[in-house]
PDB file of N, CA and C in Angstrom:
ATOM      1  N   UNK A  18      75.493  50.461 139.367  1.00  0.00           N
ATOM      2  CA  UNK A  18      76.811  50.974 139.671  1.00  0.00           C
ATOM      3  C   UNK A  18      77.443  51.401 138.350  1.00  0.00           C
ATOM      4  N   UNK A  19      77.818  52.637 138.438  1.00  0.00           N
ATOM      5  CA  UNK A  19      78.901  53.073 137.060  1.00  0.00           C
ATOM      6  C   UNK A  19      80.078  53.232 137.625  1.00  0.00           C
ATOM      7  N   UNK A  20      80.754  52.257 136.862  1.00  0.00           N
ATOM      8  CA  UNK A  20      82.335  52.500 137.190  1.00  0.00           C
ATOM      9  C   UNK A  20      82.918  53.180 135.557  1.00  0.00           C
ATOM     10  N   UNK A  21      83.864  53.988 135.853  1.00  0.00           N
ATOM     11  CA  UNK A  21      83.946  54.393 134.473  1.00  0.00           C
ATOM     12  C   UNK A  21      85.413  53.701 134.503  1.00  0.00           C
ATOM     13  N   UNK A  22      85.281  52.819 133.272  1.00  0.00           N
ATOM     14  CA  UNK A  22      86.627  51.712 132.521  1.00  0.00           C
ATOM     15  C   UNK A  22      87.088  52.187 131.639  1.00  0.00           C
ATOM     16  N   UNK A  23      88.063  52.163 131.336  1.00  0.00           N
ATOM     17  CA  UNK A  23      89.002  52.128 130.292  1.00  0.00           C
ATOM     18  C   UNK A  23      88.850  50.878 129.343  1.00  0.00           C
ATOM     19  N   UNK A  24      89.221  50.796 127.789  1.00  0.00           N
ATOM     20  CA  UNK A  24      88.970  50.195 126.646  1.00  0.00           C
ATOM     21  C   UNK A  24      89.880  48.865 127.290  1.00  0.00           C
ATOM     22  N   UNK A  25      91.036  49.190 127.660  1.00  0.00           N
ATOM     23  CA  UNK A  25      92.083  48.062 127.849  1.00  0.00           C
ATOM     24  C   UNK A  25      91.165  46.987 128.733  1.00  0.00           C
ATOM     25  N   UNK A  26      90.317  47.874 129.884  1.00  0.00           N
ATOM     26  CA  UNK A  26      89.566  46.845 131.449  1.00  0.00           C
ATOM     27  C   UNK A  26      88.669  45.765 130.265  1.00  0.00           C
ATOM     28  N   UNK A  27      88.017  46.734 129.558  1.00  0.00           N
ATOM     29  CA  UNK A  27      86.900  46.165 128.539  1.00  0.00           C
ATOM     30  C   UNK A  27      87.157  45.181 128.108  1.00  0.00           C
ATOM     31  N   UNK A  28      88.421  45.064 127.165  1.00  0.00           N
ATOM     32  CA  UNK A  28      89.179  44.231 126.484  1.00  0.00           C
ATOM     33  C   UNK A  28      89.315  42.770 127.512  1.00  0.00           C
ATOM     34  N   UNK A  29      90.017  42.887 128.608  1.00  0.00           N
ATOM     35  CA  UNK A  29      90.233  41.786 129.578  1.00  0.00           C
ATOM     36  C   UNK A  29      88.981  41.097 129.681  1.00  0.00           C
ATOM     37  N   UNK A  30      88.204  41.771 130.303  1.00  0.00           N
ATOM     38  CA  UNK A  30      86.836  41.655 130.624  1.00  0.00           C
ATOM     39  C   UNK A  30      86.578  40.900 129.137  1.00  0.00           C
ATOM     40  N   UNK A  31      86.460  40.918 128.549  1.00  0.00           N
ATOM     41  CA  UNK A  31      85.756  40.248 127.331  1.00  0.00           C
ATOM     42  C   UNK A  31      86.696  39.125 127.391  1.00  0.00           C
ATOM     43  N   UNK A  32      87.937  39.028 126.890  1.00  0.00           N
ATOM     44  CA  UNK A  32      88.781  38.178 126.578  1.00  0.00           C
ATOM     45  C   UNK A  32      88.813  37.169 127.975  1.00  0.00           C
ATOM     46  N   UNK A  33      89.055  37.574 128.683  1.00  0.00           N
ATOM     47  CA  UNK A  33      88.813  36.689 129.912  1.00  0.00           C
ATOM     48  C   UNK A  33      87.040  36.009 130.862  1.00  0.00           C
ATOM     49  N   UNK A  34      85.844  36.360 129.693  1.00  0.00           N
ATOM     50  CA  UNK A  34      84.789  35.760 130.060  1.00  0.00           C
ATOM     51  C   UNK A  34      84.395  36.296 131.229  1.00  0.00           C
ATOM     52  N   UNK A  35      84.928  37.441 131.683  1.00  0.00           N
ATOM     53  CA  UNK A  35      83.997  37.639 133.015  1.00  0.00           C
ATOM     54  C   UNK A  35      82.728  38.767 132.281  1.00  0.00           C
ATOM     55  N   UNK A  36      82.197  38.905 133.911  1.00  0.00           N
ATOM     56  CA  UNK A  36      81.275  40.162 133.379  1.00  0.00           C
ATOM     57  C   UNK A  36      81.030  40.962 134.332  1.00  0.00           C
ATOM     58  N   UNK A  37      80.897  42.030 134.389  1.00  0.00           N
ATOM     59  CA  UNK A  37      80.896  43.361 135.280  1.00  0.00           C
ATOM     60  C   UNK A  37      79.693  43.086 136.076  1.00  0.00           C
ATOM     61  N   UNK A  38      79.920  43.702 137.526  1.00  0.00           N
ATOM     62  CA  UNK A  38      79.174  43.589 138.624  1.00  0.00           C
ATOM     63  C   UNK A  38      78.574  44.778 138.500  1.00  0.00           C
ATOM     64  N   UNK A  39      77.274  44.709 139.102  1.00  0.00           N
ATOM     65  CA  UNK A  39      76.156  45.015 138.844  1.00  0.00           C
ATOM     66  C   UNK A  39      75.388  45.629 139.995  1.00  0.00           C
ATOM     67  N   UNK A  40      73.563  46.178 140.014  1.00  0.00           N
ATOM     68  CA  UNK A  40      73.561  46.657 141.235  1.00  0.00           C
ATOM     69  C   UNK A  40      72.588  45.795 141.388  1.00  0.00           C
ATOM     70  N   UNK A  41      72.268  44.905 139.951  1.00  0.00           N
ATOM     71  CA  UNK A  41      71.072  43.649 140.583  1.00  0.00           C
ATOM     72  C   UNK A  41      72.280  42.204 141.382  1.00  0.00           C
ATOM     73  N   UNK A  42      73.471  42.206 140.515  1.00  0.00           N
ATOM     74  CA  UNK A  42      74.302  41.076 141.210  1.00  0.00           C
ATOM     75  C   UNK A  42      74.562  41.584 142.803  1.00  0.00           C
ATOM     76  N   UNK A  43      74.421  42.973 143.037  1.00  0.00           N
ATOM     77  CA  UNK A  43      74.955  42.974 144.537  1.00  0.00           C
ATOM     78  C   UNK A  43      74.037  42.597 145.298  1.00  0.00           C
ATOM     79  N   UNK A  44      72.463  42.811 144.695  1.00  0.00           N
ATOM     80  CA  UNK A  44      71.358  42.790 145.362  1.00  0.00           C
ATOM     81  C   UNK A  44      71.226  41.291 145.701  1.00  0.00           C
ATOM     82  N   UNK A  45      71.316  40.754 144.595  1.00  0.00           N
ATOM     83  CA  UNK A  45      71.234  39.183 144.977  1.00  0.00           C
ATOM     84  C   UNK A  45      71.567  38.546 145.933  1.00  0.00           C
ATOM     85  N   UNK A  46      73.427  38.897 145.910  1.00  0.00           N
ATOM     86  CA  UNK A  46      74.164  38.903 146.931  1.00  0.00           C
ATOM     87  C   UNK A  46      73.371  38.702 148.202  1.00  0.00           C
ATOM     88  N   UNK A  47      73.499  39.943 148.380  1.00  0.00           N
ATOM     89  CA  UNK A  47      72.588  39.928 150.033  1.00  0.00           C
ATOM     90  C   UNK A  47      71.584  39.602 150.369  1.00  0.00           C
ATOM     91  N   UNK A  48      70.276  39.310 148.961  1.00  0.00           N
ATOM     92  CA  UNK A  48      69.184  38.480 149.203  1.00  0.00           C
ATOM     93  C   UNK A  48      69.192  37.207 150.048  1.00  0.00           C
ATOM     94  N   UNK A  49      70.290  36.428 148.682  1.00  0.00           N
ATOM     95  CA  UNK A  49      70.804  34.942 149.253  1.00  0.00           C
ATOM     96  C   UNK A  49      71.248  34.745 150.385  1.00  0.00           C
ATOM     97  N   UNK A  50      72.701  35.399 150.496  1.00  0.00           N
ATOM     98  CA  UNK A  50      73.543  35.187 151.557  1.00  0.00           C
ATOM     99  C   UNK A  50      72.500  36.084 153.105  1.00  0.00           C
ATOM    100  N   UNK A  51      71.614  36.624 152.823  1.00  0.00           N
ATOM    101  CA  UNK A  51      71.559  37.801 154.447  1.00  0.00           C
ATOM    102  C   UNK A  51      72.627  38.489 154.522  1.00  0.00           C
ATOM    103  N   UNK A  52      73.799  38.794 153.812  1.00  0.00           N
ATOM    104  CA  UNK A  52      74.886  39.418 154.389  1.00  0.00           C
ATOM    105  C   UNK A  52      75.203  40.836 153.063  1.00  0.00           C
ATOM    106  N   UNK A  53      75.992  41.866 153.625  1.00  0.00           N
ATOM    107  CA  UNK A  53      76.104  42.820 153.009  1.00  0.00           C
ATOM    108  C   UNK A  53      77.433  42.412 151.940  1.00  0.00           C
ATOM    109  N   UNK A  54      77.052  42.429 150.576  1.00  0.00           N
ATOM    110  CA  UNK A  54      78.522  42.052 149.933  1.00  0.00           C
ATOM    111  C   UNK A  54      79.534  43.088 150.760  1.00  0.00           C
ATOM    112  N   UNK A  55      81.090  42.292 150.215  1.00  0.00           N
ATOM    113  CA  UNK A  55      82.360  42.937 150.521  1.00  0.00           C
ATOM    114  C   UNK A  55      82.278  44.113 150.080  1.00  0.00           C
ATOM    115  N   UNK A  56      83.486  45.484 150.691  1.00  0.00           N
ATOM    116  CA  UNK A  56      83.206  46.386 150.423  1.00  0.00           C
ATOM    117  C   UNK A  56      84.063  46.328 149.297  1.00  0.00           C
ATOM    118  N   UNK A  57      84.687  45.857 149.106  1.00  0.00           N
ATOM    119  CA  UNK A  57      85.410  46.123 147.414  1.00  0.00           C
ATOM    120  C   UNK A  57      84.154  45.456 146.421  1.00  0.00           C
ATOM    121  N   UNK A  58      83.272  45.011 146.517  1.00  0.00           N
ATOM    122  CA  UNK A  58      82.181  44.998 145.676  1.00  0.00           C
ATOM    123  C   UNK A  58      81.653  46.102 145.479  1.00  0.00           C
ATOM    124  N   UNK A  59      81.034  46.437 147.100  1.00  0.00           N
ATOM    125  CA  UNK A  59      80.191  48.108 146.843  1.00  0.00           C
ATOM    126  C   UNK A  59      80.876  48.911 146.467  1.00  0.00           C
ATOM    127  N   UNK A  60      82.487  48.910 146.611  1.00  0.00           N
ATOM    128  CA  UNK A  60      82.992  50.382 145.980  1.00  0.00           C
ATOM    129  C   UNK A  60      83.333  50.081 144.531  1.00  0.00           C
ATOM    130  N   UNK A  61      83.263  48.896 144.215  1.00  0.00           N
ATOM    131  CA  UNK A  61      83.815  49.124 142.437  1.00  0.00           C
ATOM    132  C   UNK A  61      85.329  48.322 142.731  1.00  0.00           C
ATOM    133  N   UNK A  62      85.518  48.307 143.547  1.00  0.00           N
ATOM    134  CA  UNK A  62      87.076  47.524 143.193  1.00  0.00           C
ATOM    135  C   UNK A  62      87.669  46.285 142.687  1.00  0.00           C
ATOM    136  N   UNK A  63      86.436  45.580 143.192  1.00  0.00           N
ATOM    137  CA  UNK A  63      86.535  44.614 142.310  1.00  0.00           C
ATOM    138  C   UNK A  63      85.162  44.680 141.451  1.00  0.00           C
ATOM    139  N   UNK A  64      85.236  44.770 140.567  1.00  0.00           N
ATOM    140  CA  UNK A  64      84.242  45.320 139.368  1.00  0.00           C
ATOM    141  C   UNK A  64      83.562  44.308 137.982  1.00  0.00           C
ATOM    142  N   UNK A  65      84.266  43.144 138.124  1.00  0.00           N
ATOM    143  CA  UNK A  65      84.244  42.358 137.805  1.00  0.00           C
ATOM    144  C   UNK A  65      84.158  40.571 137.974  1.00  0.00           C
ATOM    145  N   UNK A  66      83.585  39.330 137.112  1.00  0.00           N
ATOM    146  CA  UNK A  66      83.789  38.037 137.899  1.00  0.00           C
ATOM    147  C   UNK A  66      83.752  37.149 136.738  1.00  0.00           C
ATOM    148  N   UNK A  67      83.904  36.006 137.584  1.00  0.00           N
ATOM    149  CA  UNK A  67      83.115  34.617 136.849  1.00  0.00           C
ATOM    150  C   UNK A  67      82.641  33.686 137.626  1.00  0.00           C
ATOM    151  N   UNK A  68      81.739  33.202 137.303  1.00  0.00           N
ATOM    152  CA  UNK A  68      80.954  32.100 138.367  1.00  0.00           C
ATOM    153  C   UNK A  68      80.725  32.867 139.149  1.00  0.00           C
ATOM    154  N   UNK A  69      80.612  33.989 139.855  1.00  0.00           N
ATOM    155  CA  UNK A  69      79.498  34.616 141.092  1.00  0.00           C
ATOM    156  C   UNK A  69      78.464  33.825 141.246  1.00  0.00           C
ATOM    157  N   UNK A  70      77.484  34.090 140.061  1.00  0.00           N
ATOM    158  CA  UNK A  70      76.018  33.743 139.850  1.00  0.00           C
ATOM    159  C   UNK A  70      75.880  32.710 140.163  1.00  0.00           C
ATOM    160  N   UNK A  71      76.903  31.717 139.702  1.00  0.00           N
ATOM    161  CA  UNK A  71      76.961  29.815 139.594  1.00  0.00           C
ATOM    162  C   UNK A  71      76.914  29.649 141.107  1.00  0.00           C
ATOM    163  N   UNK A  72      77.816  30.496 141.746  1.00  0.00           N
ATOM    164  CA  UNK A  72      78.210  29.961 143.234  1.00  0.00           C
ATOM    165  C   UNK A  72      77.406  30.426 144.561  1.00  0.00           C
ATOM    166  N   UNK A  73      76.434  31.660 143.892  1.00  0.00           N
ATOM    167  CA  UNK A  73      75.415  32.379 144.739  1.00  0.00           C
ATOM    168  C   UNK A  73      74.051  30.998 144.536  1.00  0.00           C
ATOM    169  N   UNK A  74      73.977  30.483 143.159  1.00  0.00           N
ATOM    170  CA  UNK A  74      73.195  29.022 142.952  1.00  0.00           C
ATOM    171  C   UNK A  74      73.076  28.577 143.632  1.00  0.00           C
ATOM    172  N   UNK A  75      74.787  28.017 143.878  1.00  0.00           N
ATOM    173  CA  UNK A  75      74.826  26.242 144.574  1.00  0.00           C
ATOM    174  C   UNK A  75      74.749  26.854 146.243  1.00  0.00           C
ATOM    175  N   UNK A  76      75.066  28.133 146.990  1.00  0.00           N
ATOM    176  CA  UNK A  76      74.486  28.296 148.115  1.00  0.00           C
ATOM    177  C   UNK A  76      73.359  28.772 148.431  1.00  0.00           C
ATOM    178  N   UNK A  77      72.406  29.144 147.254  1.00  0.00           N
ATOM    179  CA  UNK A  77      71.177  29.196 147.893  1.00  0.00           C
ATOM    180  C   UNK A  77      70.505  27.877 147.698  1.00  0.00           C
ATOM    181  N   UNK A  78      71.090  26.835 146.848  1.00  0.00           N
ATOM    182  CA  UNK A  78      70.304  25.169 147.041  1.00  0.00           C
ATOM    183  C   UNK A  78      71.136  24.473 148.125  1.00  0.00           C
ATOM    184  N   UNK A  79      71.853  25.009 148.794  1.00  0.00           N
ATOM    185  CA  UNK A  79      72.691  24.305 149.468  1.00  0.00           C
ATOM    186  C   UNK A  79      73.430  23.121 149.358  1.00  0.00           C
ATOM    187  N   UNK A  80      74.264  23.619 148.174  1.00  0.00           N
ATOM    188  CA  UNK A  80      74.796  22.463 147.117  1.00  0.00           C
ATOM    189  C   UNK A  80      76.757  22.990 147.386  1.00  0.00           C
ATOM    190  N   UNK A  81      77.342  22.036 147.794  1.00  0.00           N
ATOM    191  CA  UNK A  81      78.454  22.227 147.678  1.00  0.00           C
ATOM    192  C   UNK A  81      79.505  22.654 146.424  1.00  0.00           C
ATOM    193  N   UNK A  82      80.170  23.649 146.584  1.00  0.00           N
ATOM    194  CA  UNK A  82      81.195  24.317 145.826  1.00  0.00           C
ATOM    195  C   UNK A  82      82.769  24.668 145.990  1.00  0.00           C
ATOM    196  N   UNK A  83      83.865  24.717 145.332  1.00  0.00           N
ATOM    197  CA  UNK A  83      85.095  25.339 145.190  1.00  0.00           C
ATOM    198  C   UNK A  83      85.218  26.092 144.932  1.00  0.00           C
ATOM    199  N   UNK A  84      85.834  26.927 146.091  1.00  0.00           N
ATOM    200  CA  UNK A  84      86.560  28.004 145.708  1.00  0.00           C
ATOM    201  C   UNK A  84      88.130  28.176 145.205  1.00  0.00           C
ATOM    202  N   UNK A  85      88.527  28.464 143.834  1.00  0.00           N
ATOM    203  CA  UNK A  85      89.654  28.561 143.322  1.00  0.00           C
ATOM    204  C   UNK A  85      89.997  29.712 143.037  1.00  0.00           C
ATOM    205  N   UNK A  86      90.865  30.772 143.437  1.00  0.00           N
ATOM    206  CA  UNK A  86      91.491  31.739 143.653  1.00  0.00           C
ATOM    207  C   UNK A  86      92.414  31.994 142.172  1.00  0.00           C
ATOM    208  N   UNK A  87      93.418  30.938 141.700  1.00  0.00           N
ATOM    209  CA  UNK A  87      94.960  31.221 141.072  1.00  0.00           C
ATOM    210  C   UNK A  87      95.356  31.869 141.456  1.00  0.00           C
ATOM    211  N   UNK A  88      95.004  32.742 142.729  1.00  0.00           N
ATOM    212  CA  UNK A  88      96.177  33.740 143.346  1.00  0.00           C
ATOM    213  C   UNK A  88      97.218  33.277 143.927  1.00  0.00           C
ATOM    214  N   UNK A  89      98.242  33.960 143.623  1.00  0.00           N
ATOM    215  CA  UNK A  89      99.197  33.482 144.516  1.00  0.00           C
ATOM    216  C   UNK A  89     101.173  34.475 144.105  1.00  0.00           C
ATOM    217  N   UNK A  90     101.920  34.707 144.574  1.00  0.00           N
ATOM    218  CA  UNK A  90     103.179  35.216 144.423  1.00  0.00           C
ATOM    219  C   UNK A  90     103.679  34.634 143.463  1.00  0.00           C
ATOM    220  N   UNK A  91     104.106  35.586 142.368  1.00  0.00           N
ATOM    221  CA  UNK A  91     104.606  35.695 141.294  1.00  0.00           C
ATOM    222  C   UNK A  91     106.101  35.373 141.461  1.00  0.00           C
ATOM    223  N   UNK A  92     106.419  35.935 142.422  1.00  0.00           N
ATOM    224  CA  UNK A  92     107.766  36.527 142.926  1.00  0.00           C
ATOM    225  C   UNK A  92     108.185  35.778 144.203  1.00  0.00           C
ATOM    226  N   UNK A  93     109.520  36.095 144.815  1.00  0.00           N
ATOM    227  CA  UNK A  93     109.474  35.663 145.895  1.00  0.00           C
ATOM    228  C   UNK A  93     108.944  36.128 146.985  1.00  0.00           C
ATOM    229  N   UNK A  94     108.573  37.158 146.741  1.00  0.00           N
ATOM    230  CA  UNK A  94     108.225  38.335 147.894  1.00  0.00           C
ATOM    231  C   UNK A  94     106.321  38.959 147.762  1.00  0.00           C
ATOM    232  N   UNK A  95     105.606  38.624 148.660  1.00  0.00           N
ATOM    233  CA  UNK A  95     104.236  39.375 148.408  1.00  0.00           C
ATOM    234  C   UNK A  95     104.319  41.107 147.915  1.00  0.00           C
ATOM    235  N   UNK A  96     103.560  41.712 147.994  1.00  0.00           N
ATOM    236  CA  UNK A  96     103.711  43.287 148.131  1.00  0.00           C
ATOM    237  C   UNK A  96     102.057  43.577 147.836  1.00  0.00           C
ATOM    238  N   UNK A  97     101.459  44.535 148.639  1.00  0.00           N
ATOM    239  CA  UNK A  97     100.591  45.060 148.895  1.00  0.00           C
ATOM    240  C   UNK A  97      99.319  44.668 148.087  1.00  0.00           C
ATOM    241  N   UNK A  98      99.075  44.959 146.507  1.00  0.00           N
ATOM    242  CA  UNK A  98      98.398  44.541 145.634  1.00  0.00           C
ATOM    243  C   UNK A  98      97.706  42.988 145.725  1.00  0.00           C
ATOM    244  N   UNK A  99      98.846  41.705 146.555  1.00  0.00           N
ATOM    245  CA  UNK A  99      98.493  40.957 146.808  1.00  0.00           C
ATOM    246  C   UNK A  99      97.172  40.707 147.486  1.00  0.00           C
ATOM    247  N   UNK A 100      97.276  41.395 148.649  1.00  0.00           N
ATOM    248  CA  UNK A 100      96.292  41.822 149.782  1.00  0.00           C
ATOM    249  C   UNK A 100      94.832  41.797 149.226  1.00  0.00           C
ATOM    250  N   UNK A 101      94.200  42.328 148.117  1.00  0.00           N
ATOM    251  CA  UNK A 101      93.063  42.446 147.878  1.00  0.00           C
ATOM    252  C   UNK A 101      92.622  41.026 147.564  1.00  0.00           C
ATOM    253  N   UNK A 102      92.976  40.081 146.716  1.00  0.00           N
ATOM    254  CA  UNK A 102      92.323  39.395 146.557  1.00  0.00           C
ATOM    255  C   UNK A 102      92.172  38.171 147.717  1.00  0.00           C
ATOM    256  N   UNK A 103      93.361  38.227 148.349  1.00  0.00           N
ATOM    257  CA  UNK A 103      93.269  37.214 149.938  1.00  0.00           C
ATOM    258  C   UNK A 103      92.683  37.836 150.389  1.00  0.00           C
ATOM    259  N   UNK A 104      92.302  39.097 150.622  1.00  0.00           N
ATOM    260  CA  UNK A 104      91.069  39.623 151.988  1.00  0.00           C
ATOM    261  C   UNK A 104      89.795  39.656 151.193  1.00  0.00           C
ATOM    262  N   UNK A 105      89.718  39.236 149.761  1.00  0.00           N
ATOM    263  CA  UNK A 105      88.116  39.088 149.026  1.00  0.00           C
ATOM    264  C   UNK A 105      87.698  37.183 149.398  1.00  0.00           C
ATOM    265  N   UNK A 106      88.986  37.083 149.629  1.00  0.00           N
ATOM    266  CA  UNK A 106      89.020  35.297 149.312  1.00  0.00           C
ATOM    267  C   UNK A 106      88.439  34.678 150.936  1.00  0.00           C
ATOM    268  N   UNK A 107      88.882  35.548 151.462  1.00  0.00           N
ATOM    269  CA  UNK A 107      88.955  35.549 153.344  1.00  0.00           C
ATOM    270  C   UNK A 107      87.336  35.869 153.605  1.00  0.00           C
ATOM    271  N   UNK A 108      86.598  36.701 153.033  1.00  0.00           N
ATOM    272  CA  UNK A 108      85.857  37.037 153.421  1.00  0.00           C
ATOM    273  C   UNK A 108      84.674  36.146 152.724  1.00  0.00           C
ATOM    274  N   UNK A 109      84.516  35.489 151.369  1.00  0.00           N
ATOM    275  CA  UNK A 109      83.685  34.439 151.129  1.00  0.00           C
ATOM    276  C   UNK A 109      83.927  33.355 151.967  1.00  0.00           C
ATOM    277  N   UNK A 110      85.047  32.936 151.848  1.00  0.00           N
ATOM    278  CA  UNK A 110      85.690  31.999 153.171  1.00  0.00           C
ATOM    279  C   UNK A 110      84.673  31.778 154.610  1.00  0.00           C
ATOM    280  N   UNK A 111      84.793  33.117 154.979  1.00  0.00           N
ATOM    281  CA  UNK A 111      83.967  33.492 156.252  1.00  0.00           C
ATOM    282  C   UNK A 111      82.396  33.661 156.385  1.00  0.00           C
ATOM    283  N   UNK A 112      81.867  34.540 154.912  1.00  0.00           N
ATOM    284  CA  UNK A 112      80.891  34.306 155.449  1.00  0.00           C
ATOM    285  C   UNK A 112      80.195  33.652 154.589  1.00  0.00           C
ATOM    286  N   UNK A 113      80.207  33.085 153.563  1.00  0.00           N
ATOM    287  CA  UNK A 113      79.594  31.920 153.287  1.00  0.00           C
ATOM    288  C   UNK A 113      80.049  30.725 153.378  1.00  0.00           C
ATOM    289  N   UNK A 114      78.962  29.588 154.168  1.00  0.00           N
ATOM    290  CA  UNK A 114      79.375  28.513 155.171  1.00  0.00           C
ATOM    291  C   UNK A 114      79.324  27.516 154.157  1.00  0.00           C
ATOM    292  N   UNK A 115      80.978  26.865 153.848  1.00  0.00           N
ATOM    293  CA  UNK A 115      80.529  25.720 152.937  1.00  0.00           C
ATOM    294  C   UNK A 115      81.688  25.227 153.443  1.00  0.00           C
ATOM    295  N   UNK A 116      81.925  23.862 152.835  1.00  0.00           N
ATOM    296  CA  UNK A 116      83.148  22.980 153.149  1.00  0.00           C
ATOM    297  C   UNK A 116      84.405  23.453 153.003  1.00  0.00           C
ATOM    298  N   UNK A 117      85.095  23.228 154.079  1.00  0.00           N
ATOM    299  CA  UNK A 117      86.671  23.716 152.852  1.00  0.00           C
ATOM    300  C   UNK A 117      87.702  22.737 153.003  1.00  0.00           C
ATOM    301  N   UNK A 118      88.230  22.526 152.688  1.00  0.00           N
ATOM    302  CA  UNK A 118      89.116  21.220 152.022  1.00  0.00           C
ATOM    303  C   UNK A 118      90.374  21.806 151.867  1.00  0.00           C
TER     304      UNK A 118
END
């Protein structure tokens, strides 16, 4: 996958330890799970992670994991932008079967 980034995405991306998604990380994806990653994976939207790999691990040993988000309203009020990462969060939620607490 080529997503074309800007220096600033780069910058985060480094400074914040993630690392750009991939077309072997998507593959994996669906190896492990049987399921087609989210479509904000396949389109690039979310383009980036941390712990993917760790957490694609512990469900293909069938080893229990947390999911931690930090998402959440800044403000008093949601607004749209919110939306992506609760419907990325919704959808590991759903289709990979692990405890939730």
């Amino acid at each position: 996958m080529t997503i074309p980034l800007n220096n600033e995405v780069h910058a985060f991306i480094t400074k914040s330890h993630a690392s750009l998604i991939d077309k072997a990380l998507l593959q994996r994806f669906t190896d492990v799970t049987g399921r087609q990653p989210h479509r904000f994976l396949r389109r690039g939207i979310v383009f980036s992670y941390r712990d993917l790999e760790t957490i694609l691990d512990k469900y293909e040993r069938k080893e229990p994991f947390y999911l931690f988000t930090g998402r959440g309203p800044s403000s008093d009020s949601l607004h749209l932008g919110h939306s992506i990462p609760f419907e990325f969060t919704k959808y590991v939620v759903d289709h990979l079967v692990f405890p939730r607490y």
